[in-house]
Amino acid sequence: MGQFRILSLDGGGSRAGILAVALGRIFGGGTPGREILRQFDLAAGNSGGSIVLTALCCNYTPADVAAFYADPATVRRMFSPRWSAVFKRIPPLRLLFPPYSAKGKFAALNDLFDRNRQAGEPAPSTIRLVDWPKYLRSEIDLLVTAYDYDRERATFFRSNHASLAQSSSLHVAPTLAEAVHASTNAPVYFFDEPAEFRGRRYWDGGLAAFDNPVLAAVVEAMANHPGRTDDIRVLSIGTGTIVQASTDDGAQPPLGAPPADTGLSTTLKKAGLAVLADPPGTASFHAYVALGQRMPTKSEASPPDAHVVRMSPFVRPIFDKATGEWTPPEGLTTDEFADLVELASDAMGPRDLALIQKMGNLWISGAIPNQPIRTGERMRCDIGDHTFAEALAHWARIAPPRSRDGDES
């Protein structure tokens, strides 16, 4: 039966362009999105990752998508600031008056998707999720994660309406654009109201710990294809994690972070941004274990042909054992590292977007490390690939390119 391949795309706000940069390096920047999707049997996205997934469905190329996220005007339209955006740098007021319009964001996304309408097809924003495989000319399953505002639990939008993973509760049959609207609606600190359509209301899937949707995708595959666990290959792409060392380990700010205070403003901010913290990394490890991959001991190297490949920038200070000193990653100044630590997921200024691009390019070149699947002492890589180049070679080994008719070549 061949391999069953999964593509999983993280959320990350303005950093979602990094997903497109990675896809461009893997498959070619000018490759039509639908050709990329034909390399996979299931594709999952949350938040920014669901935008990139839908852009691929609309046949945008990775270069096209990267250009969206490099353009301040396009990023601004996607967030859709409202009058209260004047308060967004004042945390207490921002919590009371969220800076972005959910309805405006939905309209902007529909416009972006519909701009690349394919000849003879309806506008992408009007195509139901269950109908997309027909337009993709593929048997691929699509999965978008969100959080049900009223039922207070994770919700999953699927193109496979017969999925064995779904419950028997009442289901909504949205368009893909509606599913993306739900998945991108980060609450409280960002958008003014839940995403609402077809009588239901939703928040970003990160609220259910699916900012990295890889575990949801693996469960979906295992539920619908029992007995094929050994055939599953997973490519999980993230938007970057910026991690400081601890001042307790001798790292000085901004490379090191002192313990945070416990005031109300800090606590609420941490709660609002928790979707971008550890869960994206934890999900990759859980998926790795769920697929029965070998667990190395501390003295062993990471398995070179494991069936889960994680690709994501891991911006962290580098510890020099010889000197006992911490330094920024190669190519970044200490000030740039500090700026990345403070960089908001709704960054939209030219300087901030240029810094995100620089981070992505340094990661591709190997100057910035790749995110481990399991992180060890002083942030070393216990399981996974140390660099983007290693992860790229890893994916090429375990998932050779498919021909146009879908066979492995």
XYZ file of C-alpha atoms in Angstrom:
409
model
C 0.000 0.000 0.000
C 2.990 2.329 0.295
C 3.628 5.070 2.776
C 1.047 7.279 4.449
C 2.524 10.760 4.621
C 1.470 13.574 6.923
C 2.230 17.282 6.597
C 1.666 19.266 9.789
C 1.905 23.075 9.880
C 2.123 25.022 13.146
C 0.546 28.326 14.026
C 2.686 31.337 14.797
C 1.033 34.563 13.702
C 3.373 36.739 11.670
C 6.029 34.024 11.723
C 3.927 31.715 9.514
C 5.945 32.838 6.506
C 8.715 30.570 7.823
C 6.500 27.602 6.898
C 6.505 28.811 3.304
C 10.287 29.335 3.330
C 10.774 25.743 4.506
C 8.305 24.340 1.971
C 10.071 26.298 -0.761
C 13.423 24.829 0.223
C 11.995 21.279 0.339
C 9.841 21.324 -2.799
C 10.931 24.427 -4.726
C 9.789 28.000 -4.205
C 7.931 28.117 -7.517
C 6.127 24.779 -7.138
C 2.323 25.115 -7.258
C 0.777 24.375 -3.891
C -1.393 21.551 -5.167
C 1.662 19.677 -6.443
C 3.153 19.896 -2.962
C -0.027 18.590 -1.349
C -0.039 15.587 -3.699
C 3.108 14.440 -1.908
C 0.969 13.818 1.189
C -2.016 11.757 2.281
C -3.065 14.021 5.142
C -2.319 17.694 5.757
C -3.102 19.469 9.029
C -2.831 23.097 10.037
C -3.578 25.323 12.972
C -3.886 29.110 12.945
C -1.133 30.511 10.673
C -0.457 26.969 9.517
C -4.081 26.651 8.396
C -3.659 29.846 6.347
C -0.585 28.403 4.636
C -2.377 25.070 4.086
C -5.304 26.853 2.447
C -2.973 28.941 0.317
C -1.455 25.698 -0.986
C -4.973 24.431 -1.733
C -5.553 27.649 -3.688
C -2.405 26.777 -5.679
C -0.230 29.584 -4.402
C 3.468 28.714 -4.508
C 5.677 28.795 -1.395
C 7.316 31.932 -2.806
C 3.889 33.574 -3.085
C 3.042 32.731 0.521
C 6.425 33.900 1.813
C 5.813 37.209 -0.001
C 2.478 37.664 1.844
C 4.231 37.447 5.182
C 7.086 39.732 4.107
C 4.653 42.521 3.187
C 3.562 44.721 6.122
C 0.351 45.797 4.360
C -0.760 42.186 3.746
C 0.031 41.113 7.310
C -1.829 44.141 8.638
C -4.895 43.266 6.553
C -4.850 39.672 7.814
C -4.900 40.861 11.436
C -7.386 43.641 10.656
C -6.708 46.265 13.372
C -9.685 48.028 14.944
C -9.837 51.394 16.738
C -8.553 49.815 19.963
C -5.211 48.895 18.351
C -3.892 52.152 19.822
C -3.864 50.342 23.191
C -2.018 47.210 22.054
C 1.269 48.212 23.703
C -0.474 48.760 27.046
C -1.176 45.221 28.392
C -3.968 46.076 30.868
C -5.885 48.081 28.255
C -5.163 45.551 25.530
C -6.855 42.880 27.627
C -9.918 45.107 27.977
C -9.937 46.295 24.361
C -8.553 43.610 21.987
C -6.786 45.233 19.025
C -8.101 43.174 16.092
C -11.425 42.547 14.400
C -12.484 38.933 13.934
C -14.970 39.850 11.206
C -12.394 42.020 9.441
C -9.858 39.198 9.567
C -12.330 36.762 8.008
C -13.059 39.159 5.140
C -9.338 39.728 4.545
C -8.604 35.988 4.457
C -11.453 35.343 2.026
C -10.080 38.048 -0.266
C -6.572 36.581 -0.074
C -7.762 33.062 -0.930
C -10.124 34.178 -3.700
C -7.414 36.203 -5.422
C -5.973 32.955 -6.792
C -9.225 31.403 -7.985
C -8.472 28.690 -10.527
C -10.141 28.631 -13.930
C -13.421 26.715 -13.947
C -13.625 26.523 -10.140
C -15.750 28.393 -7.607
C -14.188 31.035 -5.403
C -11.980 29.194 -2.847
C -13.750 30.876 0.076
C -17.017 29.193 -0.957
C -15.691 25.616 -1.273
C -16.727 23.310 1.557
C -13.904 21.549 3.325
C -15.279 18.109 2.378
C -15.177 19.083 -1.325
C -11.573 20.244 -1.483
C -9.994 16.840 -2.369
C -12.043 16.918 -5.588
C -10.522 20.252 -6.597
C -7.072 19.127 -5.507
C -7.464 15.998 -7.654
C -6.129 14.009 -4.750
C -7.370 11.648 -2.048
C -5.633 13.774 0.576
C -7.412 14.366 3.895
C -7.389 17.915 5.275
C -7.571 18.650 8.997
C -7.904 22.046 10.707
C -7.848 22.387 14.496
C -9.806 24.897 16.597
C -11.397 25.361 20.017
C -15.168 25.297 20.520
C -15.960 28.454 22.499
C -19.290 27.217 23.894
C -18.467 23.545 24.494
C -14.997 24.437 25.846
C -13.041 21.716 24.104
C -10.976 21.021 21.027
C -12.778 20.752 17.719
C -11.525 19.337 14.438
C -12.670 20.285 10.945
C -12.128 17.463 8.453
C -12.457 16.887 4.741
C -13.044 13.201 5.558
C -16.666 13.296 6.722
C -16.521 9.524 7.369
C -13.478 9.733 9.660
C -13.476 7.107 12.390
C -11.760 9.608 14.684
C -14.752 11.926 14.915
C -17.345 11.686 17.659
C -21.055 11.160 17.061
C -21.934 14.675 18.252
C -23.461 17.290 15.967
C -21.001 18.293 13.254
C -20.579 21.523 11.368
C -19.766 21.278 7.645
C -17.858 24.508 7.026
C -16.016 25.888 4.087
C -12.258 25.582 4.433
C -12.138 29.378 4.831
C -14.560 29.166 7.778
C -12.426 26.486 9.404
C -9.384 28.722 8.988
C -11.336 31.632 10.488
C -11.979 29.519 13.586
C -8.416 28.253 13.785
C -6.862 31.728 13.550
C -9.042 33.441 16.149
C -6.675 33.855 19.088
C -8.744 35.296 21.945
C -8.547 38.072 24.506
C -5.080 39.391 23.720
C -5.791 39.531 19.973
C -9.330 39.334 18.554
C -12.448 41.073 19.806
C -14.901 38.156 19.610
C -15.032 34.441 18.774
C -15.174 33.370 15.151
C -18.826 32.658 14.433
C -20.472 30.754 11.591
C -23.240 28.186 11.105
C -24.544 28.804 14.599
C -21.280 27.927 16.401
C -18.432 29.989 17.903
C -14.717 29.208 17.990
C -11.295 30.248 19.189
C -7.807 29.386 17.940
C -6.888 25.692 18.192
C -3.867 26.668 20.249
C -6.257 27.011 23.198
C -6.645 23.222 23.060
C -2.825 22.767 22.859
C -2.913 22.169 19.089
C -0.775 25.094 17.965
C 1.346 22.269 16.602
C -1.356 19.958 15.183
C 0.952 17.008 14.539
C -0.474 14.813 17.290
C -4.023 15.419 16.060
C -2.880 14.450 12.569
C -1.170 11.264 13.758
C -4.233 10.209 15.751
C -6.407 10.892 12.687
C -4.187 8.660 10.548
C -3.977 5.860 13.092
C -7.744 5.848 13.671
C -8.568 5.602 9.979
C -5.718 3.309 8.940
C -5.292 0.780 11.767
C -2.395 -1.569 11.319
C -0.437 0.890 9.189
C 1.536 2.636 11.928
C 4.841 1.494 10.400
C 3.861 3.108 7.086
C 3.291 6.590 8.528
C 5.855 9.302 7.767
C 5.444 12.737 9.357
C 6.831 16.119 8.328
C 6.082 18.650 11.063
C 7.052 22.255 10.272
C 7.047 25.010 12.880
C 7.327 28.771 12.894
C 10.175 29.116 15.349
C 10.718 28.962 19.082
C 12.760 31.626 20.859
C 14.165 30.366 24.151
C 16.292 32.125 26.743
C 18.607 30.289 29.065
C 18.126 30.729 32.791
C 20.068 33.288 34.765
C 20.504 30.467 37.289
C 22.769 28.795 34.682
C 24.948 31.866 34.423
C 23.367 33.424 31.330
C 22.980 37.169 31.533
C 19.962 39.040 30.088
C 18.876 39.133 27.342
C 20.424 35.704 26.693
C 19.222 34.616 30.133
C 15.818 35.154 31.693
C 15.308 35.822 35.402
C 12.227 34.332 37.088
C 9.072 36.199 36.021
C 6.950 38.095 38.508
C 3.508 36.826 39.486
C 1.524 40.036 39.059
C -1.898 40.018 37.435
C -0.749 41.627 34.181
C 2.142 39.167 33.729
C -0.053 36.193 34.613
C -2.776 37.169 32.139
C -0.227 37.825 29.416
C 1.388 34.428 29.996
C -2.033 32.757 29.815
C -2.885 34.570 26.588
C 0.415 33.612 24.933
C 0.737 30.073 26.327
C -0.464 28.638 23.002
C 2.927 29.558 21.522
C 5.013 28.192 24.390
C 5.857 24.546 25.115
C 2.857 22.702 23.586
C 4.205 23.034 20.012
C 7.383 21.204 21.048
C 5.688 18.663 23.284
C 3.325 17.553 20.508
C 6.211 16.431 18.277
C 7.597 14.201 21.031
C 4.165 12.730 21.781
C 3.656 11.947 18.082
C 7.100 10.348 17.964
C 6.245 8.061 20.888
C 2.745 7.293 19.546
C 4.296 5.989 16.340
C 6.540 3.628 18.276
C 9.855 5.207 17.344
C 13.001 4.082 19.115
C 13.824 5.953 22.326
C 17.579 6.551 22.537
C 19.420 6.563 25.843
C 21.405 9.621 26.914
C 24.577 8.152 25.422
C 23.021 7.252 22.047
C 22.599 9.364 18.965
C 19.128 10.201 17.724
C 17.774 7.516 15.345
C 18.719 8.654 11.804
C 15.666 7.172 10.094
C 12.892 7.880 12.585
C 9.509 8.377 10.948
C 8.918 11.859 12.422
C 10.879 14.840 11.085
C 10.577 18.162 12.878
C 11.650 21.342 11.080
C 11.491 24.635 12.976
C 13.947 27.371 13.978
C 15.181 27.007 17.538
C 16.579 30.377 18.488
C 18.543 29.896 21.677
C 21.793 31.089 23.207
C 24.769 28.790 22.652
C 26.688 27.478 25.660
C 30.479 27.177 25.329
C 31.659 24.392 27.648
C 35.267 25.565 27.424
C 34.582 29.120 28.599
C 31.298 28.603 30.437
C 29.852 31.533 28.500
C 26.588 31.973 26.601
C 26.516 33.686 23.203
C 23.763 34.451 20.664
C 23.352 32.111 17.683
C 25.733 32.760 14.815
C 24.507 35.635 12.641
C 22.444 37.342 15.352
C 23.628 40.178 17.540
C 22.698 40.274 21.201
C 20.295 43.126 20.419
C 18.635 41.101 17.634
C 18.272 38.152 19.985
C 16.625 40.464 22.509
C 14.293 41.763 19.803
C 13.268 38.205 18.886
C 12.552 37.421 22.537
C 10.204 40.411 22.649
C 8.810 39.930 19.130
C 5.034 39.683 19.254
C 3.149 37.117 17.195
C 1.196 40.044 15.692
C 4.339 41.855 14.516
C 3.660 43.729 11.293
C 6.246 46.510 11.017
C 8.880 46.332 8.232
C 11.753 45.970 10.704
C 10.069 43.140 12.608
C 9.114 41.250 9.449
C 12.661 41.654 8.138
C 13.979 40.175 11.401
C 11.637 37.188 11.022
C 12.955 36.699 7.483
C 16.521 36.877 8.769
C 15.740 34.279 11.430
C 14.311 31.941 8.790
C 17.266 32.400 6.439
C 19.803 31.822 9.233
C 17.934 28.637 10.157
C 17.951 27.392 6.558
C 21.688 28.118 6.327
C 22.411 26.215 9.557
C 23.469 29.173 11.701
C 20.363 28.869 13.889
C 19.722 25.339 15.208
C 16.740 23.208 14.321
C 14.167 22.494 17.044
C 14.669 19.082 18.664
C 11.849 16.610 19.085
C 13.138 16.145 22.623
C 15.354 18.781 24.211
C 18.080 17.809 26.658
C 20.476 19.475 29.061
C 21.325 23.076 28.196
C 18.926 22.816 25.252
C 20.909 20.198 23.350
C 19.160 17.945 20.833
C 18.347 14.565 22.420
C 16.012 13.407 19.642
C 15.694 15.016 16.227
C 17.910 16.781 13.723
C 20.418 19.431 14.748
C 20.126 21.593 11.627
C 17.655 22.272 8.854
C 20.001 20.565 6.368
C 20.017 17.408 8.512
C 16.222 17.467 8.763
C 15.931 17.979 4.993
C 18.211 15.014 4.305
C 16.290 12.964 6.878
C 12.982 13.634 5.100
C 14.519 12.794 1.722
C 15.699 9.440 3.104
C 12.395 8.347 4.586
C 10.006 9.895 2.019
C 11.400 9.953 -1.521
C 9.500 12.237 -3.927
C 6.337 10.869 -5.460
C 5.740 10.959 -9.182
C 2.740 12.803 -10.589
C 0.641 9.633 -10.370
C 1.365 9.393 -6.636
C 3.922 6.556 -6.651
C 7.193 6.781 -4.728
C 10.039 7.338 -7.146
